[in-house]
XYZ file of N, CA, C and O in Angstrom:
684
model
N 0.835 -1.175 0.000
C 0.000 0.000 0.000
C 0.881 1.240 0.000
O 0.726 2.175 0.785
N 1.734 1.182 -0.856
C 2.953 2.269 -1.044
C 2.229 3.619 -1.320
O 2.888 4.655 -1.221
N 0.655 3.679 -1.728
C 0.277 5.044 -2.767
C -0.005 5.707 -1.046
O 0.695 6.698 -0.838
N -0.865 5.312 0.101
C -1.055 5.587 1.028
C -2.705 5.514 1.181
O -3.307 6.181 2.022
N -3.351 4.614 0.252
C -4.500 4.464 -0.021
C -5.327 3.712 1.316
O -4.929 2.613 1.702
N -6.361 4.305 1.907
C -7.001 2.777 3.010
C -7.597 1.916 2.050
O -8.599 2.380 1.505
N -7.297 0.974 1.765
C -8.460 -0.457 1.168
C -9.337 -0.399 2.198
O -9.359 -0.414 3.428
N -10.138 -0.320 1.145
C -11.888 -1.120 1.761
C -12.571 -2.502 1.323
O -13.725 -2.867 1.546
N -11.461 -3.230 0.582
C -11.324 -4.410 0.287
C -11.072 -4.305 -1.345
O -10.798 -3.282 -1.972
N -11.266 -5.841 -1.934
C -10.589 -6.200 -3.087
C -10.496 -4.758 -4.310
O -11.623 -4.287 -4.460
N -9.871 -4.331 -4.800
C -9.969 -3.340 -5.753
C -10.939 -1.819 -5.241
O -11.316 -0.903 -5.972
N -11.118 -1.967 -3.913
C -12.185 -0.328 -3.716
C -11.093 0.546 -2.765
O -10.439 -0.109 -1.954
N -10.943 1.563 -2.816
C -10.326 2.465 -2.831
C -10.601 4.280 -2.089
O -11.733 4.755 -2.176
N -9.860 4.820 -1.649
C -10.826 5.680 -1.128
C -10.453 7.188 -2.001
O -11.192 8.161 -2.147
N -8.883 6.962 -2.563
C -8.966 7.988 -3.422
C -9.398 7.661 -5.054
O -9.537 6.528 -5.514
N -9.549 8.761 -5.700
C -9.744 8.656 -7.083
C -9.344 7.978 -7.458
O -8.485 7.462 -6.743
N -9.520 7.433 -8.652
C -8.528 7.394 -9.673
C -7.501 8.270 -10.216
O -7.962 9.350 -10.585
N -6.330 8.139 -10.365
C -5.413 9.092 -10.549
C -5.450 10.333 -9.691
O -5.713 11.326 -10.370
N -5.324 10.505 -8.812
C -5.493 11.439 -8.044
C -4.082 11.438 -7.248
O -3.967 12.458 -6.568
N -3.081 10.637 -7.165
C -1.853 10.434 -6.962
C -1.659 11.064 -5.683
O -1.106 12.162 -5.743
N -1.916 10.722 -4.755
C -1.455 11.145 -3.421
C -2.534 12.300 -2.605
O -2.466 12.572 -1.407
N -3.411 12.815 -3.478
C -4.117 13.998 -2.933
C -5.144 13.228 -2.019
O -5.785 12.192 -2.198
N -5.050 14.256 -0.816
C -5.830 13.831 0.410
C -7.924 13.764 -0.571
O -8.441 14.470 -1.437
N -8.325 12.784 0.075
C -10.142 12.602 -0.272
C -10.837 13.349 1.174
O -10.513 12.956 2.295
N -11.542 14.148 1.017
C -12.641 14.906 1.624
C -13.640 14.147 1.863
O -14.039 13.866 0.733
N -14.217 13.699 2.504
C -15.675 13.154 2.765
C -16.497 13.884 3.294
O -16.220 14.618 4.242
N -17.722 13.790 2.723
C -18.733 14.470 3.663
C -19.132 14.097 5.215
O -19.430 12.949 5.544
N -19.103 15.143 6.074
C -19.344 15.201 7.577
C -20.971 14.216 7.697
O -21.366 13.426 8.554
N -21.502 14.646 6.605
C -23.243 14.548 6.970
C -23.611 13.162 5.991
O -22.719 12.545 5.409
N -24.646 12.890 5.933
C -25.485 11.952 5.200
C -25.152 12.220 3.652
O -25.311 13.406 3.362
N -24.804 11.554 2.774
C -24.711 11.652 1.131
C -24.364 11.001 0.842
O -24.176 9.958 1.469
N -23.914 11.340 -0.872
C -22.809 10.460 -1.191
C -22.172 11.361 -2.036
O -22.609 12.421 -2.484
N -20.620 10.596 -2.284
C -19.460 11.719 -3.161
C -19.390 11.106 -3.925
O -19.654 9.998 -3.459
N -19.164 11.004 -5.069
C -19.293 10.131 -6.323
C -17.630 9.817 -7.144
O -17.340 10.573 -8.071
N -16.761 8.858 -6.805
C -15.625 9.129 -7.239
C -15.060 7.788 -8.233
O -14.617 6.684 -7.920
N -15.263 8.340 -9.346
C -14.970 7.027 -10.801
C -16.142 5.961 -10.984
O -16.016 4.801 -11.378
N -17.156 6.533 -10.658
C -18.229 5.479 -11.037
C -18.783 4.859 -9.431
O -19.822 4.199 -9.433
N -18.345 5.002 -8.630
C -18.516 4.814 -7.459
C -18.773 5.639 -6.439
O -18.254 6.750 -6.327
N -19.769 5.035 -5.461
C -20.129 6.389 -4.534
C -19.630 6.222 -2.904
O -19.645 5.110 -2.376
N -19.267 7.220 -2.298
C -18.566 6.913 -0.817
C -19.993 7.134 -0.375
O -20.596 8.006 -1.000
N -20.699 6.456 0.664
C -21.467 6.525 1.239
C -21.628 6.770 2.841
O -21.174 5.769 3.396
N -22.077 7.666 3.753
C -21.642 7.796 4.903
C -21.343 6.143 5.897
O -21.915 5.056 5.814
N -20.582 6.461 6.487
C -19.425 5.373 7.007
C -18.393 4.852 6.338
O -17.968 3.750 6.686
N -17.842 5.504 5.329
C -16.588 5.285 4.397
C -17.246 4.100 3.550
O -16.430 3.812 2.675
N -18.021 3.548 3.478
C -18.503 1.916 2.519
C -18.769 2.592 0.990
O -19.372 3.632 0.726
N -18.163 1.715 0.154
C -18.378 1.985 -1.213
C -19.586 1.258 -1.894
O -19.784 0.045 -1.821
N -20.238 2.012 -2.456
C -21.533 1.299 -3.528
C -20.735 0.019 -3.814
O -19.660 -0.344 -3.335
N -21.544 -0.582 -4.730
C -20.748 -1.536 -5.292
C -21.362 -1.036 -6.676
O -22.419 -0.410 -6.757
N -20.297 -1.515 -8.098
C -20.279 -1.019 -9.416
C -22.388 -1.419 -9.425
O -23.031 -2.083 -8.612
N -22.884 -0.658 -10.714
C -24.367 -1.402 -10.740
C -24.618 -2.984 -10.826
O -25.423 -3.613 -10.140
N -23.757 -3.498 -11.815
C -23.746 -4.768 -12.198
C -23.247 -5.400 -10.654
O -23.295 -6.625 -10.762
N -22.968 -5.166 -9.809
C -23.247 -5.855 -8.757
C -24.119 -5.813 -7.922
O -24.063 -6.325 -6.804
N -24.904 -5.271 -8.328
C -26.119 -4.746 -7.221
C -27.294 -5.503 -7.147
O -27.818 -5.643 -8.252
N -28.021 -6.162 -6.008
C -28.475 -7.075 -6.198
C -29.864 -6.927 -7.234
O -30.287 -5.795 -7.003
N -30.501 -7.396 -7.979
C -31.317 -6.767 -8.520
C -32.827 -6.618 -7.776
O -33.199 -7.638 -7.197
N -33.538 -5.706 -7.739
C -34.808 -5.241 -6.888
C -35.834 -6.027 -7.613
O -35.563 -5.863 -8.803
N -36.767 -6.718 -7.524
C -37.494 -7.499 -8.216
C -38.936 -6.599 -8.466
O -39.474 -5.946 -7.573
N -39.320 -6.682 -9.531
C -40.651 -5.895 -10.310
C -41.456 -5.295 -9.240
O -41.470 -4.071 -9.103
N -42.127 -6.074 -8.473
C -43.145 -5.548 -7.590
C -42.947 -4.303 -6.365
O -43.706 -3.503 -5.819
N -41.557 -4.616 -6.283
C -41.137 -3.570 -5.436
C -41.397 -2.416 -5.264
O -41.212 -1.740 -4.253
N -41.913 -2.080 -6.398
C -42.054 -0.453 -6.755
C -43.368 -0.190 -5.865
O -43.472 0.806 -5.149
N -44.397 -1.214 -5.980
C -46.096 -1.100 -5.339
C -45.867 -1.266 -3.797
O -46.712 -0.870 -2.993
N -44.942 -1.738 -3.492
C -44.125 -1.740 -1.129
C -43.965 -0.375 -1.470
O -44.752 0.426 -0.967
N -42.866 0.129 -2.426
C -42.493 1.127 -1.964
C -43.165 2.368 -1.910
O -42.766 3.260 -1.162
N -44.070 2.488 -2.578
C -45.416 3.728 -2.491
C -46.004 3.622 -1.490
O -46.550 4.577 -0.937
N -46.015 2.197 -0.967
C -47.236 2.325 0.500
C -46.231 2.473 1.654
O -46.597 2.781 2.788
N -44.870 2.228 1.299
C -44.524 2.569 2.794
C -45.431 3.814 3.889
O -46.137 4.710 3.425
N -45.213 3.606 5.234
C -46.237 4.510 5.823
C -47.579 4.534 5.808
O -48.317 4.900 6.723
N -47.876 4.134 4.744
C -49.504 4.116 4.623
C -50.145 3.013 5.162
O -49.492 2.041 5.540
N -52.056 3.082 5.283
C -51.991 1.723 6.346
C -52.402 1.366 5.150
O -52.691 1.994 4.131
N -52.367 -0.534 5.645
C -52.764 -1.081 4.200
C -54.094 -2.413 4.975
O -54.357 -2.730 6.135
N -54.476 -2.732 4.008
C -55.243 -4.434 4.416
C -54.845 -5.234 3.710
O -55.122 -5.315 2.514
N -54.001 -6.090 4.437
C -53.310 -7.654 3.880
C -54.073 -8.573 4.118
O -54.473 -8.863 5.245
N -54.393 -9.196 2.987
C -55.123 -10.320 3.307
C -53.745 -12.050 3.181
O -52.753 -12.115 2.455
N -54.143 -12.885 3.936
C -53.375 -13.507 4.265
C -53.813 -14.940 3.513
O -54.950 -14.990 3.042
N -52.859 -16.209 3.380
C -53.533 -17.334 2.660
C -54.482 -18.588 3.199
O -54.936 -19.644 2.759
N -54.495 -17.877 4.324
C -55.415 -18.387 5.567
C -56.516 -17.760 5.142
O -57.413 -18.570 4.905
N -56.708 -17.042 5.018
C -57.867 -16.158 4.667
C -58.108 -14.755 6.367
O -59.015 -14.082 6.858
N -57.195 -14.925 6.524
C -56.862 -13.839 8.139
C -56.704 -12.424 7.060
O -56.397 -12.385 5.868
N -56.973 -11.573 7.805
C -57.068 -10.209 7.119
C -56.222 -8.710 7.893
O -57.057 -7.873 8.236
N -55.522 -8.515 8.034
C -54.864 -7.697 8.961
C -54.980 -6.115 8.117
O -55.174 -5.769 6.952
N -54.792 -5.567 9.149
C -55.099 -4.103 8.714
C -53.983 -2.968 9.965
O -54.173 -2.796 11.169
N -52.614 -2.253 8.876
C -51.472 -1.707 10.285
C -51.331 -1.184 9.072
O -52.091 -1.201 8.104
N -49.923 -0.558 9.277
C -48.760 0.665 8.852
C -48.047 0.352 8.621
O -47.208 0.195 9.508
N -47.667 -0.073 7.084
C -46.171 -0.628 6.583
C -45.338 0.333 7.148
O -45.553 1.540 7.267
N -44.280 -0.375 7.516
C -43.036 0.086 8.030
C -42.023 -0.401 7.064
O -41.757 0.573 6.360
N -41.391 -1.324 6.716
C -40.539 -1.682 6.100
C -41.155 -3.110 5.127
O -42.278 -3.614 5.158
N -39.778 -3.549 4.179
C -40.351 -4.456 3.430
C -39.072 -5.139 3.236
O -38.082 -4.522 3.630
N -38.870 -6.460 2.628
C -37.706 -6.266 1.453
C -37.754 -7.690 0.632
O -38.648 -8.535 0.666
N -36.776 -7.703 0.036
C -36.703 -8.276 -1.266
C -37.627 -9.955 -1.484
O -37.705 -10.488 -2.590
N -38.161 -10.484 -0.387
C -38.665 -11.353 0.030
C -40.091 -11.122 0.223
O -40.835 -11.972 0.713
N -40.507 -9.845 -0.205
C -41.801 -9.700 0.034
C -42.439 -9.677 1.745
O -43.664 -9.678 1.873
N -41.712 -9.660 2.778
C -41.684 -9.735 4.372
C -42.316 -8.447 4.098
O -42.281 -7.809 3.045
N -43.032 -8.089 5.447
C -43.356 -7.059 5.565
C -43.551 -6.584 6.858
O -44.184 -7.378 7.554
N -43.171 -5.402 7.494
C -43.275 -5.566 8.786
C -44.447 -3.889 8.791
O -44.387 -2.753 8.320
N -45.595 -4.873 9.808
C -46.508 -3.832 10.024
C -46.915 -3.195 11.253
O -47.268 -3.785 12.274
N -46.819 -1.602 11.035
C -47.013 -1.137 12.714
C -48.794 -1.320 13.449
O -49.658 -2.029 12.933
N -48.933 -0.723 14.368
C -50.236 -0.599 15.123
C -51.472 -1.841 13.959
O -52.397 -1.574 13.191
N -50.844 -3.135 14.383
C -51.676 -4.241 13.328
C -52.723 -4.442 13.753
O -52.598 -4.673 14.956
N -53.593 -4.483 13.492
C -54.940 -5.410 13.723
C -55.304 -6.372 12.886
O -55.019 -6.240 11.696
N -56.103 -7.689 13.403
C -56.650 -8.505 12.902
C -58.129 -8.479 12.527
O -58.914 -9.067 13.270
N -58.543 -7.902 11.531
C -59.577 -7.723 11.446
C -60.580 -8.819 10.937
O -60.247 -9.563 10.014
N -61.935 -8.928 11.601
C -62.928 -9.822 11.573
C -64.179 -9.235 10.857
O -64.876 -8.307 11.266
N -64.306 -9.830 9.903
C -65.139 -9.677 9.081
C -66.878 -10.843 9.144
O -66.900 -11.997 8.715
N -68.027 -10.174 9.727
C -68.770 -11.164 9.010
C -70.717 -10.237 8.471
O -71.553 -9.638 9.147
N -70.661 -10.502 7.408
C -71.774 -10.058 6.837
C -71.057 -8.799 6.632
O -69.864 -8.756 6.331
N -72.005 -7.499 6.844
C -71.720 -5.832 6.743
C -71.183 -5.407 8.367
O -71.240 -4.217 8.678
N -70.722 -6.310 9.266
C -70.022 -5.845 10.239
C -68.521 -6.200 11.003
O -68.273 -7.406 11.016
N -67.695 -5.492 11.513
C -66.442 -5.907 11.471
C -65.763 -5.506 13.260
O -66.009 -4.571 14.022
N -65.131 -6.343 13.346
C -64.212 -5.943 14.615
C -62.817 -6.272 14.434
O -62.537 -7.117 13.584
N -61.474 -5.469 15.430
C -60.459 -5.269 15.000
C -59.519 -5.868 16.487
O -59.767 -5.344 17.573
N -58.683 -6.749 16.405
C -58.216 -7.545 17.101
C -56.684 -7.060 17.808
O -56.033 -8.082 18.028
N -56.125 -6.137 18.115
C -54.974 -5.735 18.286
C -53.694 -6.598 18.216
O -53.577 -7.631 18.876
N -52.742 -6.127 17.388
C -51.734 -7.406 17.102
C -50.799 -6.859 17.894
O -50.160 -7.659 18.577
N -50.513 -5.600 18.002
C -49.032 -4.913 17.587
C -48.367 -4.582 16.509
O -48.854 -3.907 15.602
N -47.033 -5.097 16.528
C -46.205 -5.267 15.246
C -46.038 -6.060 14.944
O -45.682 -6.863 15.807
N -46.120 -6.532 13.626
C -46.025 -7.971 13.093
C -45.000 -8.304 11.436
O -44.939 -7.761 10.333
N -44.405 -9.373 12.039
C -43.631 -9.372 10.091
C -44.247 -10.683 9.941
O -44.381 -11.806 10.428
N -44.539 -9.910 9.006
C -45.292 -11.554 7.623
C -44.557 -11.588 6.949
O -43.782 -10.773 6.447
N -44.751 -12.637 6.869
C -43.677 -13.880 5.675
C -44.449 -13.503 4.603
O -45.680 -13.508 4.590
N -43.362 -13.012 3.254
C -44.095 -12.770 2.068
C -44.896 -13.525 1.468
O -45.816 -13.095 0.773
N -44.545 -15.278 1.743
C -45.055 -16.092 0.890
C -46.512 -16.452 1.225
O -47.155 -17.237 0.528
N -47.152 -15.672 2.635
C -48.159 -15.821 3.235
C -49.427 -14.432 2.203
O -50.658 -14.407 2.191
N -48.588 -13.648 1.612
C -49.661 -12.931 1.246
C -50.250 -12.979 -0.086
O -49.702 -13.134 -1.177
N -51.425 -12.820 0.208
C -52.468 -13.237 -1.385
C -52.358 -11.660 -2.100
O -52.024 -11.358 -3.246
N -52.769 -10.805 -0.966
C -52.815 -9.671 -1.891
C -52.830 -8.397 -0.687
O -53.211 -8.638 0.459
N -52.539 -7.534 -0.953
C -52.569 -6.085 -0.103
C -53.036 -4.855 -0.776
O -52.689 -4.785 -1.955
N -53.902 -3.635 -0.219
C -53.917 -2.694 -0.877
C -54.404 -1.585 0.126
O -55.023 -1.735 1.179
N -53.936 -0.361 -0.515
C -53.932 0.727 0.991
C -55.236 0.985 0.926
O -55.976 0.919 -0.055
N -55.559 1.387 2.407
C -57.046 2.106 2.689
C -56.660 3.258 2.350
O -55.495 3.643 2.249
N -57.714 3.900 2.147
C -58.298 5.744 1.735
C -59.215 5.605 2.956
O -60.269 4.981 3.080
N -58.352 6.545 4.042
C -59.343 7.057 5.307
C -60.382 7.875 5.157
O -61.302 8.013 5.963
N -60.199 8.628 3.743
C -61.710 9.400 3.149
C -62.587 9.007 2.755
O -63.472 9.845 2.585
N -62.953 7.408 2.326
C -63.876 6.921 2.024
C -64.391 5.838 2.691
O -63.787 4.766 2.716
N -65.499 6.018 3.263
C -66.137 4.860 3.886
C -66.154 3.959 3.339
O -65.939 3.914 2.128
N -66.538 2.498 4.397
C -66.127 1.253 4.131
C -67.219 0.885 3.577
O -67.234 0.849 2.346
N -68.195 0.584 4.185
C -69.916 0.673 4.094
C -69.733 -0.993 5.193
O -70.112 -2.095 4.795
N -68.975 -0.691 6.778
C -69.110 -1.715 7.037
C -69.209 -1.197 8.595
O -68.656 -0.119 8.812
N -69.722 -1.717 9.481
C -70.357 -1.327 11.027
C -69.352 -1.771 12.050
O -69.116 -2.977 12.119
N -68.713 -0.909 12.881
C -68.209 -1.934 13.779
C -69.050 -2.466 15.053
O -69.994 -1.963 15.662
N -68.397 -3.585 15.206
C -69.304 -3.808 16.381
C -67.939 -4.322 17.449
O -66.741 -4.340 17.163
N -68.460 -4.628 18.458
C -67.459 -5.173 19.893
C -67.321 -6.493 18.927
O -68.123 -7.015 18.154
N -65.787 -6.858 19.342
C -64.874 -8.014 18.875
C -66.044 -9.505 19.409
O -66.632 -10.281 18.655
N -66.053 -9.472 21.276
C -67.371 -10.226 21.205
C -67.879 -11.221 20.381
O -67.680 -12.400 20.087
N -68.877 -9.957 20.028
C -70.010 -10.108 19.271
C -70.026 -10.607 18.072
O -70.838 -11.382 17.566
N -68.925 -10.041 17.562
C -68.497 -10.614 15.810
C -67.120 -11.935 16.052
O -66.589 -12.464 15.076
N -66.846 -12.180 17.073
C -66.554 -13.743 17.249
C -67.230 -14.697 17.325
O -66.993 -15.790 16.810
N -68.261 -14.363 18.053
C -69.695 -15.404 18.197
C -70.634 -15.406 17.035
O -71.409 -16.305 16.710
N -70.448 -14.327 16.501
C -71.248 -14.593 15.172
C -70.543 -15.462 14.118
O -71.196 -16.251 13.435
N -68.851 -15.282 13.944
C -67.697 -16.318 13.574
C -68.683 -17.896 13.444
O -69.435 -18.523 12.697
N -67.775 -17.935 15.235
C -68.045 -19.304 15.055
C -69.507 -19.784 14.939
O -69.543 -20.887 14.396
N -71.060 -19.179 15.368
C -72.125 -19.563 15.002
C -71.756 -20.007 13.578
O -71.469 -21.200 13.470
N -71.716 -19.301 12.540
C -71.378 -19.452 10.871
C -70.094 -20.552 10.628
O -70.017 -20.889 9.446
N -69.488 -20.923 11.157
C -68.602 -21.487 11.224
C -69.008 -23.230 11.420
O -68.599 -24.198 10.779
N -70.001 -23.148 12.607
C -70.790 -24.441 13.352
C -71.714 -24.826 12.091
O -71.593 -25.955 11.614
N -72.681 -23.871 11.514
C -73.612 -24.007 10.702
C -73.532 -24.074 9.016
O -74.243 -24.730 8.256
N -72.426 -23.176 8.706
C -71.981 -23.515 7.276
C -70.636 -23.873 7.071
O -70.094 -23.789 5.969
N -70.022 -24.307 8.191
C -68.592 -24.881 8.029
C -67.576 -23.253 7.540
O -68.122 -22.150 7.594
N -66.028 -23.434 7.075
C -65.526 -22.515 7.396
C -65.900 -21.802 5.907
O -66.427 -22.297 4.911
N -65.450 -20.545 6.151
C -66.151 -19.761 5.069
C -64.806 -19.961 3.798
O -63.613 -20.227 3.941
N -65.658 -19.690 2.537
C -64.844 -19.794 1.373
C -63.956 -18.600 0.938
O -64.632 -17.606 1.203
N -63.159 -18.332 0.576
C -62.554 -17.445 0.213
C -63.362 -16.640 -0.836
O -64.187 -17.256 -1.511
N -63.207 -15.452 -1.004
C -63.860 -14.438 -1.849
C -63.497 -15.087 -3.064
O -64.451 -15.482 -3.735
N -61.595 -15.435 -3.811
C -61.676 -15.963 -4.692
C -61.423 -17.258 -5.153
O -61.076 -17.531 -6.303
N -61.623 -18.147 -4.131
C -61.513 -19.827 -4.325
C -60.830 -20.341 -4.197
O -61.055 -21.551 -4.167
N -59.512 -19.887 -4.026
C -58.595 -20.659 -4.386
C -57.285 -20.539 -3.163
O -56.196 -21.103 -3.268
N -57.679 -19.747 -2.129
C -56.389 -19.013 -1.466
C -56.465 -19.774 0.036
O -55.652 -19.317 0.839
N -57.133 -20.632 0.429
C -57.358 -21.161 1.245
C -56.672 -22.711 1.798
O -57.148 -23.624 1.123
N -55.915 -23.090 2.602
C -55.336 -24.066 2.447
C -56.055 -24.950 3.604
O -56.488 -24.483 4.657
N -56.102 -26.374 3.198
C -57.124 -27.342 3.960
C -55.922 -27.560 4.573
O -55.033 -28.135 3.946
N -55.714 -27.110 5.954
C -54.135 -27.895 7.243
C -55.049 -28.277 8.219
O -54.658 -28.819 9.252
């Protein structure tokens, strides 16, 4: 290491290219400095070139709009949760704040307090954000009440079918 360079491992570097001895500046704050195709990122760590980057898979783009927003996940159980994406990643996981389990039967609903919860991506059928401006056209009632109405419907028509047929697993 005769040039006086710190390695940050195989071939990454902290000065330029050709820059032959001149001291590198980093930023104090959050950024990045951009030096030969590469970016210093706060804590001295270098990007890696694009072609190494892992690739973000298609859907990603539809997590990343709802971050923050609350959403209703429906699950392959047919369980229905309703929280505040917080984070996501490449696995489709999702971790949701202030969760509820929401219970659905006929035009009335009750909401089950989870906490925070990460779902396993491979558990979800489908998700999509609520609009707090538009009513549901659905009643709440005490949790209770819409458990016992559950299992009454449950005793009498066995377990309920999925909206679209197919998302339900016999365990």
């Amino acid at each position: 290491r005769g040039s006086g360079a710190m390695s940050l491992g195989p071939g990454a570097s902290l000065r330029p290219p050709g820059s032959a001895g001149q001291p590198v500046r980093l930023p104090a704050f959050g950024g990045a400095q951009a030096f030969g195709g590469q970016q210093v990122l706060p804590g001295n760590h270098l990007q890696p070139e694009e072609s190494q980057q892992p690739r973000i898979p298609s859907w990603a783009g539809a997590l990343e709009d709802t971050v923050d927003k609350e959403l209703l996940v429906m699950l392959r159980d047919g369980r229905r949760l309703v929280g505040f994406l917080r984070s996501y990643d490449q696995f489709a996981n999702l971790l949701l704040d202030n969760c509820h389990e929401r219970h659905i039967v006929d035009k009335e609903f009750a909401d089950r307090y989870m906490g925070v919860m990460l779902i396993r991506g491979e558990n979800v059928v489908l998700f999509g954000e609520i609009d707090p401006d538009r009513p549901s056209g659905l009643v709440e009632r005490p949790l209770a009440e819409i458990l016992a109405k559950e299992e009454h419907r449950d005793a009498t028509q066995g377990p309920p079918k999925s909206e679209f047929g197919v998302f339900h697993d016999d365990w």
